[in-house]
Amino acid sequence: MIGRNKPAPTPVSAVALQWANGKSYARPFEKGAGVGRFAPHVGFYIEIGKDGEIDEALGRAGIKQIEIRHQREGGSEIARHWDLGASVKFYPITSGPVATTVASSLAGANARKTRDAGIGVYWPSDGRSKTAVRGLLDVLVRVGCLRLVQLAVRSRMGDVLLAVLADHARVAEAADDLVDRERHPEIICLHEIALPLGEADEQTWGKVDTAEVVPFKSLHPAKIDAEYLRGLWRPDAVNALAYREWEAIQTWAGDYQAGKGTND
């Protein structure tokens, strides 16, 4: 039988949600100007000007702005960003990691499984790895903005992101035993629970040129109960969007693994 194909869904763009680990320098931005001196910064941020709808929504939500001084080849660049603080709640649209490290995620059959899981992992032979997952930010959802964002990290932070998603899968699995099965007969998907992220303890990274960095971590507690889950349960609109965009997210993950869109 020859069968019948259909075109793969085209992934929509998603603004990068990034993490400053203390090596970036930032200062407040108020009334049209930078305020004070640049200082080491820790927290989540989104660059201003990448998505007008997200900019409008974050402004409506009262999120403050900062200037970050990014190091570039030959110098530095100052850009404005939304300062989301040291903790966020994120609805990740993924079936979860299939391995605990970036290297293992790309090994053998795991490469295909990682793509199918909706996780973007790219590691060029001559550069640093990049890892990303798409989803929705609670702060945007609460003001009615259902725009995808892309939590994107580099190098060793890729293993951190995979560990965070694995811990979130633990919580979803625990939720399977706590939900009303008459109302929710299927397994709990990762996007159905908000993933609380926050700063971890400062750590020393590097073998030769070491640096003190502050990664993020899952803020889920060890013990999960129904009351805790109710506080993080997704709105219906989040669930509907996740299912609507799932195939496109899998397509995006495959493109990302091939090196397409990794500079977004």
Coordinates of C-alpha atoms in Angstrom, one line a residue:
M1 CA 0.0 0.0 0.0
I2 CA 1.4 3.4 -1.0
G3 CA -0.3 5.3 1.7
R4 CA -1.1 9.0 1.8
N5 CA 1.1 11.8 3.3
K6 CA 0.1 15.1 4.6
P7 CA 2.4 18.2 5.0
A8 CA 4.0 18.6 8.4
P9 CA 2.6 21.6 10.4
T10 CA 4.7 24.7 10.2
P11 CA 6.0 25.7 13.7
V12 CA 5.1 29.2 14.8
S13 CA 7.8 31.5 16.1
A14 CA 8.4 31.6 19.9
V15 CA 10.2 34.3 21.8
A16 CA 13.2 33.1 23.9
L17 CA 12.8 32.9 27.6
Q18 CA 16.4 33.1 29.0
W19 CA 18.1 32.8 32.3
A20 CA 20.9 35.1 33.7
N21 CA 23.2 33.1 35.9
G22 CA 25.0 35.9 37.6
K23 CA 27.6 36.4 34.9
S24 CA 25.4 38.9 33.0
Y25 CA 25.3 42.5 34.1
A26 CA 22.1 44.5 34.3
R27 CA 20.5 47.7 35.6
P28 CA 16.9 49.0 36.0
F29 CA 15.3 50.8 33.1
E30 CA 12.8 53.4 34.1
K31 CA 11.2 56.4 32.4
G32 CA 13.1 55.9 29.2
A33 CA 16.6 55.6 30.6
G34 CA 18.9 53.2 32.4
V35 CA 19.2 53.8 36.1
G36 CA 22.3 53.2 38.2
R37 CA 25.3 51.0 37.6
F38 CA 25.4 47.6 36.0
A39 CA 25.6 44.8 38.5
P40 CA 25.6 40.9 38.3
H41 CA 22.1 39.7 37.6
V42 CA 20.2 36.5 38.3
G43 CA 16.8 35.7 36.9
F44 CA 14.6 35.1 33.9
Y45 CA 14.2 37.6 31.1
I46 CA 12.7 38.2 27.6
E47 CA 14.1 40.6 25.2
I48 CA 11.9 43.6 24.3
G49 CA 10.9 44.0 20.7
K50 CA 10.7 40.4 19.7
D51 CA 6.9 40.0 19.9
G52 CA 4.6 42.9 20.1
E53 CA 1.8 40.9 21.7
I54 CA 4.0 39.6 24.4
D55 CA 5.5 43.1 25.0
E56 CA 2.0 44.5 25.4
A57 CA 0.9 41.7 27.8
L58 CA 4.0 42.0 30.0
G59 CA 3.5 45.7 30.2
R60 CA -0.1 45.2 31.2
A61 CA 1.1 42.7 33.8
G62 CA 3.3 45.3 35.4
I63 CA 6.6 43.6 34.7
K64 CA 9.6 45.9 35.1
Q65 CA 12.3 46.4 32.5
I66 CA 16.0 46.2 32.7
E67 CA 19.0 46.8 30.5
I68 CA 21.5 43.9 30.1
R69 CA 25.0 44.3 28.9
H70 CA 25.7 41.4 26.7
Q71 CA 29.3 40.4 25.8
R72 CA 29.8 40.2 22.1
E73 CA 32.9 39.6 19.9
G74 CA 34.8 42.8 19.9
G75 CA 32.9 44.4 22.7
S76 CA 29.5 44.5 24.4
E77 CA 25.9 45.4 23.5
I78 CA 23.2 46.9 25.8
A79 CA 19.6 45.7 25.2
R80 CA 16.4 46.2 27.0
H81 CA 14.5 43.2 28.5
W82 CA 11.5 42.3 30.6
D83 CA 12.8 41.3 34.0
L84 CA 10.7 38.3 35.1
G85 CA 12.5 37.8 38.4
A86 CA 14.3 34.8 39.9
S87 CA 11.2 32.6 39.7
V88 CA 8.6 31.8 37.1
K89 CA 5.8 29.3 36.4
F90 CA 6.0 27.6 33.0
Y91 CA 3.7 25.1 31.3
P92 CA 6.2 22.9 29.3
I93 CA 4.6 21.3 26.2
T94 CA 6.6 18.1 26.0
S95 CA 6.3 14.5 26.8
G96 CA 9.5 14.7 28.9
P97 CA 13.1 13.9 28.4
V98 CA 14.3 10.4 27.4
A99 CA 17.8 10.8 28.9
T100 CA 19.4 12.8 31.7
T101 CA 22.1 14.5 29.7
V102 CA 22.4 16.4 26.4
A103 CA 24.9 13.8 25.1
S104 CA 22.7 10.9 25.9
S105 CA 19.7 12.7 24.4
L106 CA 21.4 12.7 21.0
A107 CA 22.9 9.1 21.2
G108 CA 21.5 6.5 18.9
A109 CA 17.7 6.1 18.9
N110 CA 17.4 8.7 21.7
A111 CA 17.9 11.4 19.1
R112 CA 14.6 10.5 17.4
K113 CA 12.9 10.0 20.7
T114 CA 14.0 13.4 21.9
R115 CA 12.6 15.1 18.8
D116 CA 9.3 13.2 19.3
A117 CA 9.3 14.4 22.9
G118 CA 9.2 18.0 21.6
I119 CA 12.6 18.9 23.1
G120 CA 15.1 20.7 20.9
V121 CA 18.7 19.7 21.3
Y122 CA 21.5 20.8 19.0
W123 CA 25.2 20.1 19.4
P124 CA 27.5 21.1 16.5
S125 CA 30.8 19.4 16.2
D126 CA 32.6 22.8 16.6
G127 CA 30.5 24.5 19.2
R128 CA 28.5 24.5 22.4
S129 CA 25.3 22.5 22.7
K130 CA 21.9 24.3 22.8
T131 CA 18.7 22.9 24.5
A132 CA 15.2 24.3 24.4
V133 CA 11.6 23.5 25.2
R134 CA 8.5 25.4 24.3
G135 CA 5.5 26.2 26.5
L136 CA 3.5 29.0 28.1
L137 CA 4.4 31.4 30.9
D138 CA 1.9 31.7 33.7
V139 CA 2.3 35.5 33.9
L140 CA 1.2 35.7 30.3
V141 CA -1.6 33.3 30.6
R142 CA -3.0 35.3 33.5
V143 CA -3.4 38.4 31.3
G144 CA -4.9 36.4 28.5
C145 CA -1.8 36.1 26.2
L146 CA -1.4 32.5 24.9
R147 CA 1.8 33.0 23.0
L148 CA 4.4 30.3 23.0
V149 CA 7.8 31.0 24.6
Q150 CA 11.0 29.0 24.2
L151 CA 13.0 28.3 27.3
A152 CA 16.5 28.1 25.8
V153 CA 19.9 27.3 27.4
R154 CA 23.4 26.5 26.4
S155 CA 26.1 24.0 27.3
R156 CA 25.9 22.5 30.8
M157 CA 22.6 24.3 31.4
G158 CA 21.1 21.8 29.0
D159 CA 21.6 19.0 31.5
V160 CA 20.0 21.3 34.1
L161 CA 17.0 21.8 31.9
L162 CA 16.6 18.1 31.3
A163 CA 16.8 17.4 35.0
V164 CA 14.1 20.1 35.7
L165 CA 11.8 18.5 33.1
A166 CA 12.5 15.0 34.6
D167 CA 11.4 16.3 38.0
H168 CA 8.3 17.8 36.5
A169 CA 7.5 14.4 34.9
R170 CA 7.8 12.9 38.5
V171 CA 5.1 15.3 39.6
A172 CA 2.9 14.5 36.7
E173 CA 3.3 10.8 37.5
A174 CA 2.3 11.5 41.1
A175 CA -0.7 13.4 39.9
D176 CA -1.9 10.3 38.1
D177 CA -2.8 8.8 41.5
L178 CA -4.5 11.9 42.8
V179 CA -6.8 13.2 40.0
D180 CA -10.5 12.2 39.6
R181 CA -10.2 9.5 37.0
E182 CA -13.9 9.9 36.0
R183 CA -13.1 13.5 35.0
H184 CA -9.6 12.9 33.7
P185 CA -9.2 9.3 32.5
E186 CA -5.9 9.9 30.5
I187 CA -2.4 10.2 32.0
I188 CA -1.4 13.7 33.2
C189 CA 0.6 15.5 30.6
L190 CA 3.5 17.8 31.6
H191 CA 1.7 20.9 30.4
E192 CA -1.2 20.3 32.6
I193 CA 0.8 21.4 35.7
A194 CA 2.7 24.6 36.0
L195 CA 6.5 24.0 36.5
P196 CA 7.8 26.4 39.2
L197 CA 11.4 27.4 38.4
G198 CA 13.8 29.3 40.6
E199 CA 17.4 29.9 41.4
A200 CA 19.6 27.2 42.7
D201 CA 22.6 27.6 45.0
E202 CA 25.7 29.2 43.5
Q203 CA 28.0 26.6 42.0
T204 CA 31.5 26.4 40.6
W205 CA 31.5 25.3 37.0
G206 CA 34.5 24.5 34.7
K207 CA 37.5 22.3 34.8
V208 CA 40.3 24.8 33.9
D209 CA 38.7 28.2 33.6
T210 CA 36.2 28.0 36.5
A211 CA 33.4 30.4 37.2
E212 CA 30.8 30.9 39.9
V213 CA 27.3 30.5 38.4
V214 CA 23.7 30.3 39.6
P215 CA 21.7 27.8 37.6
F216 CA 17.9 27.4 38.0
K217 CA 16.1 24.4 39.4
S218 CA 12.7 22.9 39.9
L219 CA 10.9 24.2 42.9
H220 CA 8.6 21.2 43.2
P221 CA 8.6 19.7 46.7
A222 CA 9.4 16.1 47.4
K223 CA 5.9 15.3 48.5
I224 CA 3.0 16.0 46.1
D225 CA -0.6 16.2 47.3
A226 CA -3.9 17.2 45.7
E227 CA -3.9 20.6 47.3
Y228 CA -0.5 21.4 45.9
L229 CA -1.6 20.3 42.4
R230 CA -4.7 22.4 42.5
G231 CA -2.6 25.5 42.9
L232 CA -0.6 24.7 39.7
W233 CA -3.3 23.1 37.5
R234 CA -3.6 24.5 34.0
P235 CA -6.5 26.6 32.6
D236 CA -8.5 24.9 29.9
A237 CA -7.0 27.4 27.3
V238 CA -3.5 26.0 28.1
N239 CA -4.6 22.5 27.5
A240 CA -6.4 23.3 24.2
L241 CA -3.3 25.2 22.9
A242 CA -0.9 22.4 23.8
Y243 CA -2.9 19.8 21.8
R244 CA -3.4 22.2 18.9
E245 CA 0.4 23.0 18.7
W246 CA 1.8 19.6 19.6
E247 CA 2.6 18.3 16.1
A248 CA 4.1 21.7 15.2
I249 CA 6.3 21.6 18.3
Q250 CA 7.6 18.1 17.4
T251 CA 8.4 19.4 13.9
W252 CA 10.2 22.4 15.5
A253 CA 12.2 20.0 17.7
G254 CA 13.3 18.1 14.7
D255 CA 14.3 21.3 12.9
Y256 CA 16.2 22.5 16.0
Q257 CA 18.1 19.2 16.2
A258 CA 19.2 19.8 12.6
G259 CA 20.5 23.2 13.5
K260 CA 17.5 25.2 12.1
G261 CA 16.3 28.1 14.2
T262 CA 18.8 27.6 16.9
N263 CA 19.8 31.3 16.8
D264 CA 16.3 32.6 17.4

